[in-house]
PDB file of C-alpha atoms in Angstrom:
ATOM      1  CA  MET A   1     102.160  93.673 -59.757  1.00 35.00           C
ATOM      2  CA  ALA A   2     105.903  93.340 -58.829  1.00 34.00           C
ATOM      3  CA  GLU A   3     105.192  92.110 -55.347  1.00 37.00           C
ATOM      4  CA  LEU A   4     102.795  89.219 -56.917  1.00 39.00           C
ATOM      5  CA  ASN A   5     105.317  88.451 -59.308  1.00 41.00           C
ATOM      6  CA  ARG A   6     107.913  87.950 -56.341  1.00 36.00           C
ATOM      7  CA  ASP A   7     105.570  86.109 -54.164  1.00 41.00           C
ATOM      8  CA  ALA A   8     104.090  83.755 -56.913  1.00 42.00           C
ATOM      9  CA  PRO A   9     106.949  81.101 -57.063  1.00 39.00           C
ATOM     10  CA  GLN A  10     107.040  80.726 -53.252  1.00 38.00           C
ATOM     11  CA  MET A  11     103.216  80.049 -53.085  1.00 41.00           C
ATOM     12  CA  LEU A  12     103.354  77.636 -55.809  1.00 42.00           C
ATOM     13  CA  ASN A  13     106.221  75.596 -54.407  1.00 41.00           C
ATOM     14  CA  SER A  14     104.510  74.629 -51.194  1.00 43.00           C
ATOM     15  CA  LYS A  15     102.180  71.578 -50.712  1.00 46.00           C
ATOM     16  CA  LEU A  16      98.406  72.641 -50.516  1.00 48.00           C
ATOM     17  CA  ASP A  17      95.585  71.505 -48.010  1.00 51.00           C
ATOM     18  CA  ALA A  18      93.331  69.137 -49.712  1.00 51.00           C
ATOM     19  CA  PRO A  19      90.134  70.616 -50.634  1.00 54.00           C
ATOM     20  CA  SER A  20      86.731  69.723 -49.499  1.00 52.00           C
ATOM     21  CA  ASN A  21      85.134  69.748 -52.742  1.00 74.00           C
ATOM     22  CA  SER A  22      85.121  71.080 -56.381  1.00 80.00           C
ATOM     23  CA  GLU A  23      84.251  74.583 -55.396  1.00 88.00           C
ATOM     24  CA  ASP A  24      87.336  74.748 -53.272  1.00 91.00           C
ATOM     25  CA  ILE A  25      89.357  73.293 -55.951  1.00 95.00           C
ATOM     26  CA  TRP A  26      87.896  76.002 -58.674  1.00 96.00           C
ATOM     27  CA  LEU A  27      88.669  78.612 -56.370  1.00 95.00           C
ATOM     28  CA  ALA A  28      92.264  77.480 -55.915  1.00 95.00           C
ATOM     29  CA  LEU A  29      92.306  77.117 -59.741  1.00 97.00           C
ATOM     30  CA  CYS A  30      91.403  80.716 -60.208  1.00 97.00           C
ATOM     31  CA  ASN A  31      93.690  82.002 -57.743  1.00 97.00           C
ATOM     32  CA  GLU A  32      96.603  80.154 -59.028  1.00 97.00           C
ATOM     33  CA  ALA A  33      95.683  81.390 -62.599  1.00 97.00           C
ATOM     34  CA  LYS A  34      95.934  85.006 -61.400  1.00 97.00           C
ATOM     35  CA  LEU A  35      99.295  84.238 -59.734  1.00 97.00           C
ATOM     36  CA  TRP A  36     100.497  82.600 -62.937  1.00 97.00           C
ATOM     37  CA  SER A  37      99.322  85.472 -65.356  1.00 96.00           C
ATOM     38  CA  ALA A  38     101.299  87.843 -63.202  1.00 96.00           C
ATOM     39  CA  ALA A  39     104.134  85.763 -62.941  1.00 96.00           C
ATOM     40  CA  GLU A  40     104.344  85.099 -66.533  1.00 96.00           C
ATOM     41  CA  PRO A  41     102.412  87.795 -68.477  1.00 96.00           C
ATOM     42  CA  THR A  42     103.249  85.993 -71.950  1.00 97.00           C
ATOM     43  CA  LEU A  43     100.779  83.108 -71.037  1.00 96.00           C
ATOM     44  CA  GLU A  44      98.026  85.431 -69.768  1.00 96.00           C
ATOM     45  CA  THR A  45      95.962  84.361 -72.781  1.00 97.00           C
ATOM     46  CA  LEU A  46      96.234  80.925 -71.954  1.00 97.00           C
ATOM     47  CA  PHE A  47      95.176  81.454 -68.406  1.00 98.00           C
ATOM     48  CA  GLN A  48      92.213  83.642 -69.326  1.00 97.00           C
ATOM     49  CA  LYS A  49      90.833  81.247 -71.917  1.00 97.00           C
ATOM     50  CA  ASN A  50      91.004  77.967 -69.926  1.00 97.00           C
ATOM     51  CA  ILE A  51      90.262  79.435 -66.371  1.00 98.00           C
ATOM     52  CA  LEU A  52      89.606  83.014 -65.471  1.00 97.00           C
ATOM     53  CA  GLN A  53      87.137  83.378 -68.326  1.00 97.00           C
ATOM     54  CA  GLN A  54      85.235  80.073 -67.295  1.00 97.00           C
ATOM     55  CA  LYS A  55      82.240  79.945 -64.984  1.00 96.00           C
ATOM     56  CA  SER A  56      83.292  76.772 -63.141  1.00 96.00           C
ATOM     57  CA  PHE A  57      85.667  73.801 -63.033  1.00 97.00           C
ATOM     58  CA  GLN A  58      83.020  71.859 -65.525  1.00 96.00           C
ATOM     59  CA  SER A  59      83.206  74.506 -67.912  1.00 97.00           C
ATOM     60  CA  ALA A  60      86.996  74.885 -67.720  1.00 98.00           C
ATOM     61  CA  LEU A  61      87.368  71.161 -67.835  1.00 98.00           C
ATOM     62  CA  VAL A  62      85.577  70.972 -70.992  1.00 98.00           C
ATOM     63  CA  THR A  63      87.289  73.803 -72.529  1.00 98.00           C
ATOM     64  CA  VAL A  64      90.820  72.175 -71.736  1.00 98.00           C
ATOM     65  CA  ILE A  65      89.746  68.741 -73.040  1.00 97.00           C
ATOM     66  CA  SER A  66      88.078  70.377 -76.244  1.00 97.00           C
ATOM     67  CA  THR A  67      91.240  72.369 -76.949  1.00 96.00           C
ATOM     68  CA  GLU A  68      93.922  69.563 -76.493  1.00 97.00           C
ATOM     69  CA  LEU A  69      92.043  67.008 -78.718  1.00 97.00           C
ATOM     70  CA  SER A  70      90.518  69.267 -81.328  1.00 95.00           C
ATOM     71  CA  THR A  71      92.537  69.729 -84.588  1.00 92.00           C
ATOM     72  CA  ASP A  72      90.211  72.167 -86.065  1.00 92.00           C
ATOM     73  CA  HIS A  73      86.754  74.261 -85.362  1.00 92.00           C
ATOM     74  CA  ASP A  74      84.392  71.404 -86.251  1.00 92.00           C
ATOM     75  CA  ASP A  75      86.405  68.759 -84.177  1.00 92.00           C
ATOM     76  CA  TYR A  76      86.501  71.389 -81.184  1.00 95.00           C
ATOM     77  CA  ILE A  77      82.382  71.874 -81.373  1.00 96.00           C
ATOM     78  CA  ALA A  78      81.723  68.127 -81.471  1.00 96.00           C
ATOM     79  CA  ILE A  79      84.050  67.233 -78.576  1.00 97.00           C
ATOM     80  CA  GLN A  80      82.880  70.444 -76.655  1.00 97.00           C
ATOM     81  CA  LYS A  81      79.209  69.518 -77.138  1.00 97.00           C
ATOM     82  CA  ALA A  82      79.783  65.753 -76.107  1.00 97.00           C
ATOM     83  CA  ALA A  83      81.871  67.100 -73.011  1.00 97.00           C
ATOM     84  CA  ASP A  84      78.924  69.234 -71.770  1.00 97.00           C
ATOM     85  CA  ASP A  85      76.296  66.566 -72.425  1.00 97.00           C
ATOM     86  CA  ALA A  86      78.522  64.019 -70.426  1.00 97.00           C
ATOM     87  CA  LEU A  87      79.331  66.074 -67.311  1.00 97.00           C
ATOM     88  CA  ASN A  88      75.647  67.357 -67.264  1.00 96.00           C
ATOM     89  CA  SER A  89      74.078  63.981 -67.248  1.00 96.00           C
ATOM     90  CA  ASP A  90      76.571  62.413 -65.037  1.00 96.00           C
ATOM     91  CA  PRO A  91      77.628  64.286 -61.923  1.00 94.00           C
ATOM     92  CA  LEU A  92      80.330  61.388 -61.027  1.00 95.00           C
ATOM     93  CA  LEU A  93      82.231  62.457 -63.988  1.00 96.00           C
ATOM     94  CA  GLU A  94      83.168  65.782 -62.155  1.00 95.00           C
ATOM     95  CA  LYS A  95      83.493  64.088 -58.729  1.00 95.00           C
ATOM     96  CA  ALA A  96      86.057  61.796 -60.552  1.00 96.00           C
ATOM     97  CA  ALA A  97      87.887  64.354 -62.086  1.00 96.00           C
ATOM     98  CA  THR A  98      88.471  66.220 -58.887  1.00 95.00           C
ATOM     99  CA  ALA A  99      89.621  63.002 -57.237  1.00 95.00           C
ATOM    100  CA  ASP A 100      92.168  62.502 -60.150  1.00 97.00           C
ATOM    101  CA  LEU A 101      93.312  66.191 -59.521  1.00 96.00           C
ATOM    102  CA  CYS A 102      93.830  65.619 -55.654  1.00 95.00           C
ATOM    103  CA  ALA A 103      95.536  62.204 -56.236  1.00 95.00           C
ATOM    104  CA  THR A 104      98.005  63.859 -58.415  1.00 95.00           C
ATOM    105  CA  ILE A 105      98.886  66.566 -55.797  1.00 94.00           C
ATOM    106  CA  GLU A 106      99.112  64.100 -53.025  1.00 94.00           C
ATOM    107  CA  ARG A 107     101.110  61.693 -54.888  1.00 94.00           C
ATOM    108  CA  ASP A 108     103.449  63.663 -57.131  1.00 95.00           C
ATOM    109  CA  PRO A 109     106.126  64.999 -55.139  1.00 93.00           C
ATOM    110  CA  ALA A 110     107.117  67.660 -58.203  1.00 92.00           C
ATOM    111  CA  CYS A 111     103.364  68.847 -58.147  1.00 94.00           C
ATOM    112  CA  HIS A 112     102.566  71.877 -55.917  1.00 91.00           C
ATOM    113  CA  SER A 113      99.530  73.261 -57.438  1.00 93.00           C
ATOM    114  CA  TYR A 114      96.185  72.493 -59.082  1.00 96.00           C
ATOM    115  CA  LEU A 115      96.867  74.363 -62.341  1.00 97.00           C
ATOM    116  CA  LYS A 116      99.789  72.439 -63.181  1.00 97.00           C
ATOM    117  CA  PRO A 117      98.166  69.085 -63.807  1.00 97.00           C
ATOM    118  CA  PHE A 118      94.969  70.616 -64.755  1.00 98.00           C
ATOM    119  CA  LEU A 119      96.610  72.598 -67.658  1.00 98.00           C
ATOM    120  CA  PHE A 120      99.933  70.882 -68.561  1.00 97.00           C
ATOM    121  CA  TYR A 121      99.841  67.043 -67.392  1.00 98.00           C
ATOM    122  CA  LYS A 122      98.924  64.751 -70.020  1.00 97.00           C
ATOM    123  CA  GLY A 123      98.134  61.874 -67.532  1.00 97.00           C
ATOM    124  CA  PHE A 124      95.535  63.981 -65.877  1.00 98.00           C
ATOM    125  CA  GLN A 125      94.216  65.321 -69.130  1.00 98.00           C
ATOM    126  CA  ALA A 126      94.095  61.518 -70.913  1.00 98.00           C
ATOM    127  CA  ILE A 127      92.223  60.125 -68.241  1.00 98.00           C
ATOM    128  CA  GLN A 128      89.394  62.753 -68.228  1.00 98.00           C
ATOM    129  CA  ALA A 129      89.374  62.572 -71.827  1.00 98.00           C
ATOM    130  CA  TYR A 130      88.986  58.702 -71.290  1.00 98.00           C
ATOM    131  CA  ARG A 131      86.156  59.410 -68.969  1.00 98.00           C
ATOM    132  CA  LEU A 132      84.379  61.309 -71.579  1.00 98.00           C
ATOM    133  CA  ALA A 133      84.890  58.577 -73.962  1.00 98.00           C
ATOM    134  CA  ASN A 134      83.632  55.797 -71.564  1.00 98.00           C
ATOM    135  CA  TRP A 135      80.637  57.696 -71.103  1.00 98.00           C
ATOM    136  CA  LEU A 136      79.737  58.132 -74.773  1.00 98.00           C
ATOM    137  CA  TRP A 137      80.647  54.127 -74.945  1.00 98.00           C
ATOM    138  CA  LYS A 138      77.951  53.587 -72.510  1.00 98.00           C
ATOM    139  CA  MET A 139      75.515  55.678 -74.512  1.00 97.00           C
ATOM    140  CA  GLU A 140      76.293  53.649 -77.722  1.00 98.00           C
ATOM    141  CA  ARG A 141      77.758  56.629 -79.448  1.00 98.00           C
ATOM    142  CA  THR A 142      80.881  54.325 -80.070  1.00 97.00           C
ATOM    143  CA  VAL A 143      82.027  56.016 -83.248  1.00 97.00           C
ATOM    144  CA  LEU A 144      82.562  59.321 -81.345  1.00 97.00           C
ATOM    145  CA  ALA A 145      84.435  57.295 -78.339  1.00 98.00           C
ATOM    146  CA  GLU A 146      86.780  55.751 -80.739  1.00 97.00           C
ATOM    147  CA  PHE A 147      87.442  59.182 -82.360  1.00 97.00           C
ATOM    148  CA  ILE A 148      88.329  60.513 -78.913  1.00 97.00           C
ATOM    149  CA  GLN A 149      90.198  57.411 -77.911  1.00 98.00           C
ATOM    150  CA  GLY A 150      92.348  57.870 -81.231  1.00 97.00           C
ATOM    151  CA  ARG A 151      93.037  61.689 -80.622  1.00 97.00           C
ATOM    152  CA  VAL A 152      94.288  60.705 -77.023  1.00 98.00           C
ATOM    153  CA  SER A 153      96.522  58.204 -78.543  1.00 97.00           C
ATOM    154  CA  LYS A 154      98.195  60.806 -80.785  1.00 97.00           C
ATOM    155  CA  VAL A 155      98.140  63.709 -78.503  1.00 97.00           C
ATOM    156  CA  PHE A 156      99.018  62.097 -75.264  1.00 97.00           C
ATOM    157  CA  GLN A 157     100.596  58.812 -76.327  1.00 97.00           C
ATOM    158  CA  VAL A 158      97.995  57.232 -74.034  1.00 98.00           C
ATOM    159  CA  ASP A 159      95.865  54.345 -75.374  1.00 98.00           C
ATOM    160  CA  ILE A 160      92.818  53.443 -72.879  1.00 98.00           C
ATOM    161  CA  HIS A 161      89.762  51.875 -74.565  1.00 98.00           C
ATOM    162  CA  PRO A 162      86.661  53.410 -74.039  1.00 98.00           C
ATOM    163  CA  ALA A 163      85.048  50.432 -72.503  1.00 98.00           C
ATOM    164  CA  ALA A 164      87.722  49.716 -69.590  1.00 98.00           C
ATOM    165  CA  GLU A 165      86.334  50.630 -66.261  1.00 98.00           C
ATOM    166  CA  ILE A 166      88.285  53.399 -64.167  1.00 98.00           C
ATOM    167  CA  LEU A 167      87.052  54.556 -60.829  1.00 97.00           C
ATOM    168  CA  GLY A 168      88.148  57.956 -59.445  1.00 94.00           C
ATOM    169  CA  GLY A 169      91.395  58.888 -57.543  1.00 96.00           C
ATOM    170  CA  VAL A 170      93.593  57.786 -60.301  1.00 97.00           C
ATOM    171  CA  MET A 171      97.008  59.337 -61.153  1.00 97.00           C
ATOM    172  CA  ILE A 172      98.747  58.486 -64.437  1.00 97.00           C
ATOM    173  CA  ASP A 173     102.169  59.925 -63.948  1.00 96.00           C
ATOM    174  CA  HIS A 174     104.387  61.090 -67.130  1.00 96.00           C
ATOM    175  CA  ALA A 175     101.756  58.875 -69.021  1.00 96.00           C
ATOM    176  CA  THR A 176     103.772  58.345 -72.063  1.00 97.00           C
ATOM    177  CA  GLY A 177     103.056  54.614 -73.493  1.00 98.00           C
ATOM    178  CA  VAL A 178     100.595  53.851 -71.083  1.00 98.00           C
ATOM    179  CA  VAL A 179      98.109  51.114 -72.638  1.00 98.00           C
ATOM    180  CA  ILE A 180      94.773  50.096 -71.153  1.00 98.00           C
ATOM    181  CA  GLY A 181      92.669  47.262 -72.812  1.00 97.00           C
ATOM    182  CA  GLU A 182      88.957  47.176 -73.280  1.00 97.00           C
ATOM    183  CA  THR A 183      88.267  44.545 -70.347  1.00 98.00           C
ATOM    184  CA  ALA A 184      90.516  46.379 -67.883  1.00 98.00           C
ATOM    185  CA  LYS A 185      88.979  47.261 -64.460  1.00 98.00           C
ATOM    186  CA  ILE A 186      90.874  49.987 -62.017  1.00 98.00           C
ATOM    187  CA  ASP A 187      89.670  50.732 -58.685  1.00 98.00           C
ATOM    188  CA  LYS A 188      89.958  53.897 -56.747  1.00 96.00           C
ATOM    189  CA  ASN A 189      93.255  55.144 -55.772  1.00 96.00           C
ATOM    190  CA  VAL A 190      95.584  53.722 -58.209  1.00 98.00           C
ATOM    191  CA  SER A 191      99.135  55.038 -59.170  1.00 98.00           C
ATOM    192  CA  ILE A 192     100.112  54.126 -62.840  1.00 98.00           C
ATOM    193  CA  PHE A 193     103.550  55.403 -64.361  1.00 98.00           C
ATOM    194  CA  GLN A 194     104.863  55.626 -67.800  1.00 98.00           C
ATOM    195  CA  GLY A 195     105.299  52.876 -70.236  1.00 98.00           C
ATOM    196  CA  VAL A 196     102.668  50.501 -68.153  1.00 98.00           C
ATOM    197  CA  THR A 197     100.508  48.115 -70.347  1.00 98.00           C
ATOM    198  CA  LEU A 198      97.467  46.424 -69.025  1.00 98.00           C
ATOM    199  CA  GLY A 199      96.876  43.964 -71.945  1.00 97.00           C
ATOM    200  CA  GLY A 200      95.796  40.692 -72.975  1.00 96.00           C
ATOM    201  CA  LYS A 201      97.924  37.715 -73.808  1.00 92.00           C
ATOM    202  CA  GLY A 202      96.988  37.219 -77.230  1.00 84.00           C
ATOM    203  CA  ASN A 203      93.866  36.325 -79.300  1.00 80.00           C
ATOM    204  CA  GLU A 204      91.631  35.972 -76.428  1.00 82.00           C
ATOM    205  CA  ARG A 205      87.996  36.944 -76.523  1.00 88.00           C
ATOM    206  CA  GLY A 206      85.908  38.069 -73.670  1.00 93.00           C
ATOM    207  CA  ASP A 207      87.156  39.149 -70.383  1.00 95.00           C
ATOM    208  CA  ARG A 208      90.935  39.163 -70.914  1.00 97.00           C
ATOM    209  CA  HIS A 209      92.785  42.360 -69.402  1.00 98.00           C
ATOM    210  CA  PRO A 210      93.740  42.856 -65.678  1.00 98.00           C
ATOM    211  CA  LYS A 211      91.687  43.921 -62.728  1.00 98.00           C
ATOM    212  CA  ILE A 212      93.599  46.398 -60.558  1.00 98.00           C
ATOM    213  CA  GLN A 213      92.200  46.751 -56.914  1.00 98.00           C
ATOM    214  CA  SER A 214      92.443  50.002 -54.851  1.00 98.00           C
ATOM    215  CA  GLY A 215      95.600  51.343 -53.467  1.00 98.00           C
ATOM    216  CA  VAL A 216      97.837  49.598 -56.283  1.00 98.00           C
ATOM    217  CA  SER A 217     100.957  51.291 -57.491  1.00 98.00           C
ATOM    218  CA  ILE A 218     102.366  50.190 -60.877  1.00 98.00           C
ATOM    219  CA  TYR A 219     105.636  51.596 -61.768  1.00 98.00           C
ATOM    220  CA  ALA A 220     107.376  52.589 -65.067  1.00 98.00           C
ATOM    221  CA  SER A 221     107.412  50.113 -68.113  1.00 98.00           C
ATOM    222  CA  SER A 222     105.700  47.359 -66.218  1.00 98.00           C
ATOM    223  CA  THR A 223     103.437  44.882 -68.290  1.00 98.00           C
ATOM    224  CA  VAL A 224     100.458  43.149 -66.649  1.00 98.00           C
ATOM    225  CA  LEU A 225      98.852  40.684 -68.855  1.00 98.00           C
ATOM    226  CA  GLY A 226      95.524  38.736 -69.038  1.00 97.00           C
ATOM    227  CA  ASN A 227      92.491  38.277 -66.724  1.00 97.00           C
ATOM    228  CA  ILE A 228      94.409  38.518 -63.486  1.00 98.00           C
ATOM    229  CA  THR A 229      93.716  40.388 -60.169  1.00 98.00           C
ATOM    230  CA  ILE A 230      96.154  42.668 -58.654  1.00 98.00           C
ATOM    231  CA  GLY A 231      95.503  42.722 -54.860  1.00 98.00           C
ATOM    232  CA  LYS A 232      94.450  45.875 -52.823  1.00 98.00           C
ATOM    233  CA  ASN A 233      97.555  48.142 -51.861  1.00 98.00           C
ATOM    234  CA  SER A 234     100.121  45.798 -53.824  1.00 98.00           C
ATOM    235  CA  THR A 235     103.109  47.277 -55.548  1.00 98.00           C
ATOM    236  CA  ILE A 236     104.438  46.135 -59.092  1.00 98.00           C
ATOM    237  CA  ALA A 237     108.140  47.241 -59.606  1.00 98.00           C
ATOM    238  CA  ALA A 238     109.266  49.030 -62.574  1.00 98.00           C
ATOM    239  CA  GLY A 239     110.001  46.832 -65.552  1.00 98.00           C
ATOM    240  CA  SER A 240     108.196  43.894 -64.277  1.00 98.00           C
ATOM    241  CA  LEU A 241     106.064  41.313 -66.267  1.00 98.00           C
ATOM    242  CA  VAL A 242     103.140  40.077 -64.165  1.00 98.00           C
ATOM    243  CA  LEU A 243     101.201  37.123 -65.586  1.00 97.00           C
ATOM    244  CA  LYS A 244      99.233  35.763 -62.430  1.00 97.00           C
ATOM    245  CA  ASP A 245      97.310  37.091 -59.542  1.00 98.00           C
ATOM    246  CA  VAL A 246      99.042  39.296 -57.151  1.00 98.00           C
ATOM    247  CA  ASP A 247      97.801  39.094 -53.374  1.00 97.00           C
ATOM    248  CA  PRO A 248      96.847  42.150 -51.289  1.00 97.00           C
ATOM    249  CA  ASN A 249      99.640  44.106 -49.579  1.00 97.00           C
ATOM    250  CA  THR A 250     102.552  42.180 -51.698  1.00 97.00           C
ATOM    251  CA  THR A 251     105.387  43.602 -53.678  1.00 97.00           C
ATOM    252  CA  VAL A 252     106.490  42.063 -56.885  1.00 97.00           C
ATOM    253  CA  ALA A 253     109.202  42.369 -59.240  1.00 98.00           C
ATOM    254  CA  GLY A 254     111.149  40.818 -62.242  1.00 97.00           C
ATOM    255  CA  ILE A 255     110.468  39.123 -65.251  1.00 96.00           C
ATOM    256  CA  PRO A 256     108.263  37.001 -64.755  1.00 96.00           C
ATOM    257  CA  ALA A 257     107.217  38.893 -61.411  1.00 96.00           C
ATOM    258  CA  LYS A 258     107.961  37.238 -58.415  1.00 96.00           C
ATOM    259  CA  VAL A 259     107.112  38.199 -54.726  1.00 96.00           C
ATOM    260  CA  LEU A 260     109.445  40.561 -52.859  1.00 92.00           C
ATOM    261  CA  SER A 261     107.549  41.140 -49.782  1.00 65.00           C
ATOM    262  CA  THR A 262     104.000  40.910 -48.224  1.00 60.00           C
TER     263      THR A 262
END
């Protein structure tokens, strides 16, 4: 056991090879949970409950989200059943979750394990809870969807409307203060940092929120307003206010945002 304790930090502080599927990720999560339990025995119960006593990536994800969002046993059962229903009905939800997890590891230089974002990163957990709420919204279970939205806002300080459309491979880093509106659309492989708002311009009705194409990075405390398009692989610098379309492969900054490079 002493040997394992001594080696665990080194193993956790090196970047990992990208997994090929959710089974590989699940194996990595289990291996890391065993190492972390040995390295910090006071948290063994946490690792046992959320990982080592679970049967699969899916069941672990359901347990983590249900635990984080519930305030009592009744809440836990309702959220757990909804999450089970969602993940069993739509396999794309698990694929999106694994893509989000890999995106966090690939793009966050402080992240050196699968277990860290899975258990401790509220950005990863918030977007998985959003995916549950979005599934419920599509099933016309809007009351439970909005309940989960409210819990996510209170627990994680992230407010994502259940009707927003967010594809996989999205990293929400640090996450505090992120707001994503009802008609926003976010494509694959997008990075969003703390304090970002994808909002409307006022009292408009209908399609009124930004459309974020693949490969975009939106840095901290930026505000993107209105039914505008942020083109592929573009960058919005920290603290920017974006009020009009941004072309692909473009960097903008400032208030209001102006093009810095293309």
